[in-house]
Amino acid sequence: MVRNQMVDKRSIARDWLTRYTGMPLEKFGDYILLTNFRDYMSRFANRFGCEIHGEDRPMQAATNSDGLTIVNFGIGSPNAATIMDLLTACMPECVLFLGKCGGLKDSTEIGHFILPIGAIRGEGTSDDYLPPLVPALPSFKLHKFVSQVLVEHGLEYRTGVVHTTNRRVWEHDEAFKDKLRDYSCNAIDMETATIFAVGHRNHIARGALLLVSDKPMTPDGVKTSRSDAAVSKNWSDIHLDIGIQSLTEIGEKGETIKHFTY
């Protein structure tokens, strides 16, 4: 009997990254955009004339001629943890998540960008990777690059903390909303804390640029299909553009995102 020789994490990740995305391992670039929107994949592929792999797989991936890769990993913290584990197969220079979030502050408007300085680990998934007291943080130098690009484009953005949750359809739950007010965070989503925590655990430089798509603390601010379509129409192109420009410039300058050795 032939035994399975995949006994270490990286060997498993090398096999599974290709299995989940349909893209050969050698096609993954050193700089990776993560998203959970299929239309971002289409926009990226149309812009660069590159092939989308994995249309019949759980995740899709594409890489342009400059070696910039985009992956659609799906929705939610378990999927976020999965892709951050699988990316240990290629150990990219850095990963930037382009996601949407709900704005929790009165001063935050739909269409604003949030560049989080940290995330509250309310999703539970990250507890399998780090002790509860370890904060979920981005890589500062990556966010420094992204903030410079935002300023160059004259775009409104906020820093602050995002709360990451596994809950859907919580907008009716006043007790949960009171907790969010007590936490004093800027936004809520379902992936950022997981990406930060698992990235830290796996020694991958990571960041997130979040687009405010709704204001769920008020009844008229809850996301609908119509309102989400309007957000995508008005702001998704510039969201993707900022991510592409940021990682492309980092690659061109040969900047090292990590400040220290794990």
mmCIF file with all atom_site columns, C-alpha atoms in Angstrom, residues 2-203:
data_model
loop_
_atom_site.group_PDB
_atom_site.id
_atom_site.type_symbol
_atom_site.label_atom_id
_atom_site.label_alt_id
_atom_site.label_comp_id
_atom_site.label_asym_id
_atom_site.label_entity_id
_atom_site.label_seq_id
_atom_site.pdbx_PDB_ins_code
_atom_site.Cartn_x
_atom_site.Cartn_y
_atom_site.Cartn_z
_atom_site.occupancy
_atom_site.B_iso_or_equiv
_atom_site.pdbx_formal_charge
_atom_site.auth_seq_id
_atom_site.auth_comp_id
_atom_site.auth_asym_id
_atom_site.auth_atom_id
_atom_site.pdbx_PDB_model_num
ATOM 1   C CA . VAL A 1 2   ? 1.301   3.476  -0.949  1.00 0.00 ? 2   VAL A CA 1
ATOM 2   C CA . ARG A 1 3   ? 0.940   5.944  1.872   1.00 0.00 ? 3   ARG A CA 1
ATOM 3   C CA . ASN A 1 4   ? 0.092   9.620  1.399   1.00 0.00 ? 4   ASN A CA 1
ATOM 4   C CA . GLN A 1 5   ? 3.319   11.575 1.868   1.00 0.00 ? 5   GLN A CA 1
ATOM 5   C CA . MET A 1 6   ? 1.617   14.961 2.430   1.00 0.00 ? 6   MET A CA 1
ATOM 6   C CA . VAL A 1 7   ? 2.444   15.236 6.103   1.00 0.00 ? 7   VAL A CA 1
ATOM 7   C CA . ASP A 1 8   ? 3.526   18.884 6.422   1.00 0.00 ? 8   ASP A CA 1
ATOM 8   C CA . LYS A 1 9   ? 1.396   22.009 6.080   1.00 0.00 ? 9   LYS A CA 1
ATOM 9   C CA . ARG A 1 10  ? 3.141   23.473 3.055   1.00 0.00 ? 10  ARG A CA 1
ATOM 10  C CA . SER A 1 11  ? 2.820   20.257 1.048   1.00 0.00 ? 11  SER A CA 1
ATOM 11  C CA . ILE A 1 12  ? -0.893  20.166 1.779   1.00 0.00 ? 12  ILE A CA 1
ATOM 12  C CA . ALA A 1 13  ? -1.257  23.868 0.872   1.00 0.00 ? 13  ALA A CA 1
ATOM 13  C CA . ARG A 1 14  ? 0.566   23.372 -2.442  1.00 0.00 ? 14  ARG A CA 1
ATOM 14  C CA . ASP A 1 15  ? -1.853  20.669 -3.446  1.00 0.00 ? 15  ASP A CA 1
ATOM 15  C CA . TRP A 1 16  ? -4.985  22.363 -2.146  1.00 0.00 ? 16  TRP A CA 1
ATOM 16  C CA . LEU A 1 17  ? -4.301  25.877 -3.491  1.00 0.00 ? 17  LEU A CA 1
ATOM 17  C CA . THR A 1 18  ? -4.331  24.502 -7.019  1.00 0.00 ? 18  THR A CA 1
ATOM 18  C CA . ARG A 1 19  ? -7.292  22.244 -6.245  1.00 0.00 ? 19  ARG A CA 1
ATOM 19  C CA . TYR A 1 20  ? -9.364  25.107 -4.816  1.00 0.00 ? 20  TYR A CA 1
ATOM 20  C CA . THR A 1 21  ? -8.535  27.690 -7.511  1.00 0.00 ? 21  THR A CA 1
ATOM 21  C CA . GLY A 1 22  ? -7.724  25.641 -10.604 1.00 0.00 ? 22  GLY A CA 1
ATOM 22  C CA . MET A 1 23  ? -4.616  27.789 -11.175 1.00 0.00 ? 23  MET A CA 1
ATOM 23  C CA . PRO A 1 24  ? -1.168  26.137 -11.332 1.00 0.00 ? 24  PRO A CA 1
ATOM 24  C CA . LEU A 1 25  ? 1.065   27.039 -8.416  1.00 0.00 ? 25  LEU A CA 1
ATOM 25  C CA . GLU A 1 26  ? 3.728   28.570 -10.664 1.00 0.00 ? 26  GLU A CA 1
ATOM 26  C CA . LYS A 1 27  ? 1.212   31.132 -11.937 1.00 0.00 ? 27  LYS A CA 1
ATOM 27  C CA . PHE A 1 28  ? 0.716   32.748 -8.526  1.00 0.00 ? 28  PHE A CA 1
ATOM 28  C CA . GLY A 1 29  ? 2.516   36.069 -8.191  1.00 0.00 ? 29  GLY A CA 1
ATOM 29  C CA . ASP A 1 30  ? 4.423   37.575 -5.281  1.00 0.00 ? 30  ASP A CA 1
ATOM 30  C CA . TYR A 1 31  ? 1.725   40.195 -4.646  1.00 0.00 ? 31  TYR A CA 1
ATOM 31  C CA . ILE A 1 32  ? -1.846  39.101 -4.107  1.00 0.00 ? 32  ILE A CA 1
ATOM 32  C CA . LEU A 1 33  ? -5.186  40.887 -3.990  1.00 0.00 ? 33  LEU A CA 1
ATOM 33  C CA . LEU A 1 34  ? -7.962  39.092 -2.145  1.00 0.00 ? 34  LEU A CA 1
ATOM 34  C CA . THR A 1 35  ? -11.623 39.761 -2.763  1.00 0.00 ? 35  THR A CA 1
ATOM 35  C CA . ASN A 1 36  ? -14.998 38.095 -2.367  1.00 0.00 ? 36  ASN A CA 1
ATOM 36  C CA . PHE A 1 37  ? -16.627 39.614 -5.438  1.00 0.00 ? 37  PHE A CA 1
ATOM 37  C CA . ARG A 1 38  ? -16.768 37.834 -8.774  1.00 0.00 ? 38  ARG A CA 1
ATOM 38  C CA . ASP A 1 39  ? -17.169 41.119 -10.613 1.00 0.00 ? 39  ASP A CA 1
ATOM 39  C CA . TYR A 1 40  ? -13.758 42.235 -9.295  1.00 0.00 ? 40  TYR A CA 1
ATOM 40  C CA . MET A 1 41  ? -12.314 39.143 -10.941 1.00 0.00 ? 41  MET A CA 1
ATOM 41  C CA . SER A 1 42  ? -14.001 40.009 -14.239 1.00 0.00 ? 42  SER A CA 1
ATOM 42  C CA . ARG A 1 43  ? -12.868 43.640 -14.086 1.00 0.00 ? 43  ARG A CA 1
ATOM 43  C CA . PHE A 1 44  ? -9.295  42.568 -13.364 1.00 0.00 ? 44  PHE A CA 1
ATOM 44  C CA . ALA A 1 45  ? -9.252  39.994 -16.174 1.00 0.00 ? 45  ALA A CA 1
ATOM 45  C CA . ASN A 1 46  ? -10.786 42.403 -18.689 1.00 0.00 ? 46  ASN A CA 1
ATOM 46  C CA . ARG A 1 47  ? -8.342  45.130 -17.767 1.00 0.00 ? 47  ARG A CA 1
ATOM 47  C CA . PHE A 1 48  ? -5.244  42.950 -18.195 1.00 0.00 ? 48  PHE A CA 1
ATOM 48  C CA . GLY A 1 49  ? -6.488  40.402 -20.719 1.00 0.00 ? 49  GLY A CA 1
ATOM 49  C CA . CYS A 1 50  ? -5.683  37.485 -18.438 1.00 0.00 ? 50  CYS A CA 1
ATOM 50  C CA . GLU A 1 51  ? -7.424  34.172 -17.871 1.00 0.00 ? 51  GLU A CA 1
ATOM 51  C CA . ILE A 1 52  ? -9.676  33.488 -14.886 1.00 0.00 ? 52  ILE A CA 1
ATOM 52  C CA . HIS A 1 53  ? -8.969  30.063 -13.457 1.00 0.00 ? 53  HIS A CA 1
ATOM 53  C CA . GLY A 1 54  ? -11.375 28.075 -11.326 1.00 0.00 ? 54  GLY A CA 1
ATOM 54  C CA . GLU A 1 55  ? -14.779 28.986 -12.695 1.00 0.00 ? 55  GLU A CA 1
ATOM 55  C CA . ASP A 1 56  ? -15.876 25.516 -11.580 1.00 0.00 ? 56  ASP A CA 1
ATOM 56  C CA . ARG A 1 57  ? -13.970 25.643 -8.274  1.00 0.00 ? 57  ARG A CA 1
ATOM 57  C CA . PRO A 1 58  ? -14.712 27.084 -4.807  1.00 0.00 ? 58  PRO A CA 1
ATOM 58  C CA . MET A 1 59  ? -12.293 29.950 -5.534  1.00 0.00 ? 59  MET A CA 1
ATOM 59  C CA . GLN A 1 60  ? -11.183 31.782 -8.672  1.00 0.00 ? 60  GLN A CA 1
ATOM 60  C CA . ALA A 1 61  ? -7.763  33.250 -9.438  1.00 0.00 ? 61  ALA A CA 1
ATOM 61  C CA . ALA A 1 62  ? -6.043  35.271 -12.158 1.00 0.00 ? 62  ALA A CA 1
ATOM 62  C CA . THR A 1 63  ? -2.551  36.735 -12.635 1.00 0.00 ? 63  THR A CA 1
ATOM 63  C CA . ASN A 1 64  ? -1.558  39.587 -14.929 1.00 0.00 ? 64  ASN A CA 1
ATOM 64  C CA . SER A 1 65  ? 1.663   39.918 -16.907 1.00 0.00 ? 65  SER A CA 1
ATOM 65  C CA . ASP A 1 66  ? 3.301   41.866 -14.070 1.00 0.00 ? 66  ASP A CA 1
ATOM 66  C CA . GLY A 1 67  ? 2.839   38.973 -11.659 1.00 0.00 ? 67  GLY A CA 1
ATOM 67  C CA . LEU A 1 68  ? -0.032  40.506 -9.701  1.00 0.00 ? 68  LEU A CA 1
ATOM 68  C CA . THR A 1 69  ? -2.579  37.876 -8.656  1.00 0.00 ? 69  THR A CA 1
ATOM 69  C CA . ILE A 1 70  ? -6.192  38.300 -7.587  1.00 0.00 ? 70  ILE A CA 1
ATOM 70  C CA . VAL A 1 71  ? -8.153  35.592 -5.758  1.00 0.00 ? 71  VAL A CA 1
ATOM 71  C CA . ASN A 1 72  ? -11.879 35.460 -5.067  1.00 0.00 ? 72  ASN A CA 1
ATOM 72  C CA . PHE A 1 73  ? -12.019 33.338 -1.904  1.00 0.00 ? 73  PHE A CA 1
ATOM 73  C CA . GLY A 1 74  ? -15.717 33.633 -1.102  1.00 0.00 ? 74  GLY A CA 1
ATOM 74  C CA . ILE A 1 75  ? -17.500 35.114 1.915   1.00 0.00 ? 75  ILE A CA 1
ATOM 75  C CA . GLY A 1 76  ? -16.863 34.709 5.629   1.00 0.00 ? 76  GLY A CA 1
ATOM 76  C CA . SER A 1 77  ? -14.080 34.116 8.095   1.00 0.00 ? 77  SER A CA 1
ATOM 77  C CA . PRO A 1 78  ? -13.677 30.334 7.514   1.00 0.00 ? 78  PRO A CA 1
ATOM 78  C CA . ASN A 1 79  ? -12.991 30.998 3.822   1.00 0.00 ? 79  ASN A CA 1
ATOM 79  C CA . ALA A 1 80  ? -10.645 33.845 4.762   1.00 0.00 ? 80  ALA A CA 1
ATOM 80  C CA . ALA A 1 81  ? -8.684  31.510 7.029   1.00 0.00 ? 81  ALA A CA 1
ATOM 81  C CA . THR A 1 82  ? -8.595  28.855 4.316   1.00 0.00 ? 82  THR A CA 1
ATOM 82  C CA . ILE A 1 83  ? -7.056  31.125 1.688   1.00 0.00 ? 83  ILE A CA 1
ATOM 83  C CA . MET A 1 84  ? -4.517  32.564 4.140   1.00 0.00 ? 84  MET A CA 1
ATOM 84  C CA . ASP A 1 85  ? -3.494  28.996 4.990   1.00 0.00 ? 85  ASP A CA 1
ATOM 85  C CA . LEU A 1 86  ? -3.335  27.934 1.342   1.00 0.00 ? 86  LEU A CA 1
ATOM 86  C CA . LEU A 1 87  ? -1.193  30.939 0.394   1.00 0.00 ? 87  LEU A CA 1
ATOM 87  C CA . THR A 1 88  ? 1.625   29.470 2.480   1.00 0.00 ? 88  THR A CA 1
ATOM 88  C CA . ALA A 1 89  ? 2.126   27.346 -0.634  1.00 0.00 ? 89  ALA A CA 1
ATOM 89  C CA . CYS A 1 90  ? 3.656   30.336 -2.413  1.00 0.00 ? 90  CYS A CA 1
ATOM 90  C CA . MET A 1 91  ? 4.452   32.672 0.532   1.00 0.00 ? 91  MET A CA 1
ATOM 91  C CA . PRO A 1 92  ? 3.668   35.983 -1.225  1.00 0.00 ? 92  PRO A CA 1
ATOM 92  C CA . GLU A 1 93  ? 5.454   39.221 -0.404  1.00 0.00 ? 93  GLU A CA 1
ATOM 93  C CA . CYS A 1 94  ? 2.143   40.680 0.743   1.00 0.00 ? 94  CYS A CA 1
ATOM 94  C CA . VAL A 1 95  ? -1.624  40.245 0.555   1.00 0.00 ? 95  VAL A CA 1
ATOM 95  C CA . LEU A 1 96  ? -4.206  43.041 0.354   1.00 0.00 ? 96  LEU A CA 1
ATOM 96  C CA . PHE A 1 97  ? -7.882  42.334 0.994   1.00 0.00 ? 97  PHE A CA 1
ATOM 97  C CA . LEU A 1 98  ? -10.377 44.434 -0.970  1.00 0.00 ? 98  LEU A CA 1
ATOM 98  C CA . GLY A 1 99  ? -13.653 44.014 0.879   1.00 0.00 ? 99  GLY A CA 1
ATOM 99  C CA . LYS A 1 100 ? -16.848 45.826 1.774   1.00 0.00 ? 100 LYS A CA 1
ATOM 100 C CA . CYS A 1 101 ? -17.944 46.765 5.267   1.00 0.00 ? 101 CYS A CA 1
ATOM 101 C CA . GLY A 1 102 ? -20.783 48.367 7.165   1.00 0.00 ? 102 GLY A CA 1
ATOM 102 C CA . GLY A 1 103 ? -20.042 51.828 8.520   1.00 0.00 ? 103 GLY A CA 1
ATOM 103 C CA . LEU A 1 104 ? -20.819 52.212 12.234  1.00 0.00 ? 104 LEU A CA 1
ATOM 104 C CA . LYS A 1 105 ? -19.980 55.898 12.786  1.00 0.00 ? 105 LYS A CA 1
ATOM 105 C CA . ASP A 1 106 ? -22.197 58.838 11.852  1.00 0.00 ? 106 ASP A CA 1
ATOM 106 C CA . SER A 1 107 ? -19.193 60.490 10.205  1.00 0.00 ? 107 SER A CA 1
ATOM 107 C CA . THR A 1 108 ? -18.609 57.525 7.901   1.00 0.00 ? 108 THR A CA 1
ATOM 108 C CA . GLU A 1 109 ? -20.491 57.700 4.619   1.00 0.00 ? 109 GLU A CA 1
ATOM 109 C CA . ILE A 1 110 ? -21.228 55.140 1.927   1.00 0.00 ? 110 ILE A CA 1
ATOM 110 C CA . GLY A 1 111 ? -18.382 55.245 -0.572  1.00 0.00 ? 111 GLY A CA 1
ATOM 111 C CA . HIS A 1 112 ? -15.742 56.101 2.017   1.00 0.00 ? 112 HIS A CA 1
ATOM 112 C CA . PHE A 1 113 ? -12.745 53.833 2.361   1.00 0.00 ? 113 PHE A CA 1
ATOM 113 C CA . ILE A 1 114 ? -11.513 52.416 5.652   1.00 0.00 ? 114 ILE A CA 1
ATOM 114 C CA . LEU A 1 115 ? -7.894  51.428 6.176   1.00 0.00 ? 115 LEU A CA 1
ATOM 115 C CA . PRO A 1 116 ? -8.133  49.589 9.505   1.00 0.00 ? 116 PRO A CA 1
ATOM 116 C CA . ILE A 1 117 ? -5.352  49.873 12.071  1.00 0.00 ? 117 ILE A CA 1
ATOM 117 C CA . GLY A 1 118 ? -6.700  46.759 13.759  1.00 0.00 ? 118 GLY A CA 1
ATOM 118 C CA . ALA A 1 119 ? -9.650  44.388 13.955  1.00 0.00 ? 119 ALA A CA 1
ATOM 119 C CA . ILE A 1 120 ? -11.710 42.932 16.793  1.00 0.00 ? 120 ILE A CA 1
ATOM 120 C CA . ARG A 1 121 ? -11.703 39.157 16.607  1.00 0.00 ? 121 ARG A CA 1
ATOM 121 C CA . GLY A 1 122 ? -15.407 38.569 17.050  1.00 0.00 ? 122 GLY A CA 1
ATOM 122 C CA . GLU A 1 123 ? -15.619 35.810 14.427  1.00 0.00 ? 123 GLU A CA 1
ATOM 123 C CA . GLY A 1 124 ? -14.194 32.933 16.463  1.00 0.00 ? 124 GLY A CA 1
ATOM 124 C CA . THR A 1 125 ? -12.253 31.419 13.557  1.00 0.00 ? 125 THR A CA 1
ATOM 125 C CA . SER A 1 126 ? -9.026  33.158 14.518  1.00 0.00 ? 126 SER A CA 1
ATOM 126 C CA . ASP A 1 127 ? -9.148  31.526 17.968  1.00 0.00 ? 127 ASP A CA 1
ATOM 127 C CA . ASP A 1 128 ? -7.887  28.367 16.282  1.00 0.00 ? 128 ASP A CA 1
ATOM 128 C CA . TYR A 1 129 ? -4.738  30.244 15.250  1.00 0.00 ? 129 TYR A CA 1
ATOM 129 C CA . LEU A 1 130 ? -3.839  32.664 18.055  1.00 0.00 ? 130 LEU A CA 1
ATOM 130 C CA . PRO A 1 131 ? -4.650  33.085 21.754  1.00 0.00 ? 131 PRO A CA 1
ATOM 131 C CA . PRO A 1 132 ? -7.586  35.485 22.346  1.00 0.00 ? 132 PRO A CA 1
ATOM 132 C CA . LEU A 1 133 ? -5.396  38.305 23.714  1.00 0.00 ? 133 LEU A CA 1
ATOM 133 C CA . VAL A 1 134 ? -3.290  38.566 20.543  1.00 0.00 ? 134 VAL A CA 1
ATOM 134 C CA . PRO A 1 135 ? -4.576  41.547 18.502  1.00 0.00 ? 135 PRO A CA 1
ATOM 135 C CA . ALA A 1 136 ? -5.438  41.257 14.820  1.00 0.00 ? 136 ALA A CA 1
ATOM 136 C CA . LEU A 1 137 ? -3.206  43.799 13.105  1.00 0.00 ? 137 LEU A CA 1
ATOM 137 C CA . PRO A 1 138 ? -2.237  44.655 9.528   1.00 0.00 ? 138 PRO A CA 1
ATOM 138 C CA . SER A 1 139 ? 1.300   45.150 8.269   1.00 0.00 ? 139 SER A CA 1
ATOM 139 C CA . PHE A 1 140 ? 1.969   48.854 8.800   1.00 0.00 ? 140 PHE A CA 1
ATOM 140 C CA . LYS A 1 141 ? 4.200   49.419 5.782   1.00 0.00 ? 141 LYS A CA 1
ATOM 141 C CA . LEU A 1 142 ? 1.638   47.967 3.388   1.00 0.00 ? 142 LEU A CA 1
ATOM 142 C CA . HIS A 1 143 ? -1.046  50.286 4.743   1.00 0.00 ? 143 HIS A CA 1
ATOM 143 C CA . LYS A 1 144 ? 1.378   53.190 4.437   1.00 0.00 ? 144 LYS A CA 1
ATOM 144 C CA . PHE A 1 145 ? 1.615   52.528 0.690   1.00 0.00 ? 145 PHE A CA 1
ATOM 145 C CA . VAL A 1 146 ? -2.146  52.206 0.317   1.00 0.00 ? 146 VAL A CA 1
ATOM 146 C CA . SER A 1 147 ? -2.771  55.438 2.230   1.00 0.00 ? 147 SER A CA 1
ATOM 147 C CA . GLN A 1 148 ? -0.365  57.308 -0.059  1.00 0.00 ? 148 GLN A CA 1
ATOM 148 C CA . VAL A 1 149 ? -2.231  56.067 -3.120  1.00 0.00 ? 149 VAL A CA 1
ATOM 149 C CA . LEU A 1 150 ? -5.575  57.102 -1.603  1.00 0.00 ? 150 LEU A CA 1
ATOM 150 C CA . VAL A 1 151 ? -4.225  60.586 -0.941  1.00 0.00 ? 151 VAL A CA 1
ATOM 151 C CA . GLU A 1 152 ? -2.849  60.844 -4.480  1.00 0.00 ? 152 GLU A CA 1
ATOM 152 C CA . HIS A 1 153 ? -6.350  60.164 -5.788  1.00 0.00 ? 153 HIS A CA 1
ATOM 153 C CA . GLY A 1 154 ? -7.928  62.675 -3.397  1.00 0.00 ? 154 GLY A CA 1
ATOM 154 C CA . LEU A 1 155 ? -10.134 59.997 -1.866  1.00 0.00 ? 155 LEU A CA 1
ATOM 155 C CA . GLU A 1 156 ? -11.900 60.210 1.480   1.00 0.00 ? 156 GLU A CA 1
ATOM 156 C CA . TYR A 1 157 ? -10.765 57.500 3.884   1.00 0.00 ? 157 TYR A CA 1
ATOM 157 C CA . ARG A 1 158 ? -10.797 56.654 7.584   1.00 0.00 ? 158 ARG A CA 1
ATOM 158 C CA . THR A 1 159 ? -8.523  54.716 9.886   1.00 0.00 ? 159 THR A CA 1
ATOM 159 C CA . GLY A 1 160 ? -9.755  52.902 12.970  1.00 0.00 ? 160 GLY A CA 1
ATOM 160 C CA . VAL A 1 161 ? -10.886 49.477 14.104  1.00 0.00 ? 161 VAL A CA 1
ATOM 161 C CA . VAL A 1 162 ? -13.210 47.061 12.300  1.00 0.00 ? 162 VAL A CA 1
ATOM 162 C CA . HIS A 1 163 ? -15.251 44.436 14.131  1.00 0.00 ? 163 HIS A CA 1
ATOM 163 C CA . THR A 1 164 ? -15.252 41.079 12.356  1.00 0.00 ? 164 THR A CA 1
ATOM 164 C CA . THR A 1 165 ? -18.189 38.778 13.028  1.00 0.00 ? 165 THR A CA 1
ATOM 165 C CA . ASN A 1 166 ? -19.526 35.461 11.781  1.00 0.00 ? 166 ASN A CA 1
ATOM 166 C CA . ARG A 1 167 ? -23.083 36.709 12.142  1.00 0.00 ? 167 ARG A CA 1
ATOM 167 C CA . ARG A 1 168 ? -25.381 37.501 9.285   1.00 0.00 ? 168 ARG A CA 1
ATOM 168 C CA . VAL A 1 169 ? -28.767 39.204 9.697   1.00 0.00 ? 169 VAL A CA 1
ATOM 169 C CA . TRP A 1 170 ? -27.872 40.851 13.002  1.00 0.00 ? 170 TRP A CA 1
ATOM 170 C CA . GLU A 1 171 ? -29.319 44.242 12.095  1.00 0.00 ? 171 GLU A CA 1
ATOM 171 C CA . HIS A 1 172 ? -32.496 43.503 14.087  1.00 0.00 ? 172 HIS A CA 1
ATOM 172 C CA . ASP A 1 173 ? -30.556 42.584 17.256  1.00 0.00 ? 173 ASP A CA 1
ATOM 173 C CA . GLU A 1 174 ? -30.452 45.690 19.464  1.00 0.00 ? 174 GLU A CA 1
ATOM 174 C CA . ALA A 1 175 ? -28.341 43.996 22.155  1.00 0.00 ? 175 ALA A CA 1
ATOM 175 C CA . PHE A 1 176 ? -25.666 43.162 19.578  1.00 0.00 ? 176 PHE A CA 1
ATOM 176 C CA . LYS A 1 177 ? -25.810 46.704 18.207  1.00 0.00 ? 177 LYS A CA 1
ATOM 177 C CA . ASP A 1 178 ? -25.335 48.091 21.727  1.00 0.00 ? 178 ASP A CA 1
ATOM 178 C CA . LYS A 1 179 ? -22.169 46.001 22.019  1.00 0.00 ? 179 LYS A CA 1
ATOM 179 C CA . LEU A 1 180 ? -20.892 47.429 18.753  1.00 0.00 ? 180 LEU A CA 1
ATOM 180 C CA . ARG A 1 181 ? -21.452 50.943 20.114  1.00 0.00 ? 181 ARG A CA 1
ATOM 181 C CA . ASP A 1 182 ? -19.524 50.049 23.270  1.00 0.00 ? 182 ASP A CA 1
ATOM 182 C CA . TYR A 1 183 ? -16.639 48.701 21.187  1.00 0.00 ? 183 TYR A CA 1
ATOM 183 C CA . SER A 1 184 ? -16.439 52.104 19.443  1.00 0.00 ? 184 SER A CA 1
ATOM 184 C CA . CYS A 1 185 ? -15.281 50.579 16.147  1.00 0.00 ? 185 CYS A CA 1
ATOM 185 C CA . ASN A 1 186 ? -15.585 52.247 12.766  1.00 0.00 ? 186 ASN A CA 1
ATOM 186 C CA . ALA A 1 187 ? -16.967 49.352 10.765  1.00 0.00 ? 187 ALA A CA 1
ATOM 187 C CA . ILE A 1 188 ? -18.117 45.749 10.737  1.00 0.00 ? 188 ILE A CA 1
ATOM 188 C CA . ASP A 1 189 ? -17.312 42.943 8.310   1.00 0.00 ? 189 ASP A CA 1
ATOM 189 C CA . MET A 1 190 ? -16.849 39.164 8.177   1.00 0.00 ? 190 MET A CA 1
ATOM 190 C CA . GLU A 1 191 ? -13.211 38.640 7.099   1.00 0.00 ? 191 GLU A CA 1
ATOM 191 C CA . THR A 1 192 ? -10.665 41.286 8.127   1.00 0.00 ? 192 THR A CA 1
ATOM 192 C CA . ALA A 1 193 ? -9.706  40.061 11.615  1.00 0.00 ? 193 ALA A CA 1
ATOM 193 C CA . THR A 1 194 ? -9.296  36.531 10.292  1.00 0.00 ? 194 THR A CA 1
ATOM 194 C CA . ILE A 1 195 ? -7.016  37.660 7.463   1.00 0.00 ? 195 ILE A CA 1
ATOM 195 C CA . PHE A 1 196 ? -4.902  39.702 9.879   1.00 0.00 ? 196 PHE A CA 1
ATOM 196 C CA . ALA A 1 197 ? -4.663  36.963 12.517  1.00 0.00 ? 197 ALA A CA 1
ATOM 197 C CA . VAL A 1 198 ? -4.031  34.023 10.192  1.00 0.00 ? 198 VAL A CA 1
ATOM 198 C CA . GLY A 1 199 ? -1.611  36.128 8.168   1.00 0.00 ? 199 GLY A CA 1
ATOM 199 C CA . HIS A 1 200 ? 0.322   36.835 11.355  1.00 0.00 ? 200 HIS A CA 1
ATOM 200 C CA . ARG A 1 201 ? 0.279   33.166 12.305  1.00 0.00 ? 201 ARG A CA 1
ATOM 201 C CA . ASN A 1 202 ? 1.526   32.174 8.839   1.00 0.00 ? 202 ASN A CA 1
ATOM 202 C CA . HIS A 1 203 ? 4.145   34.933 8.555   1.00 0.00 ? 203 HIS A CA 1
#
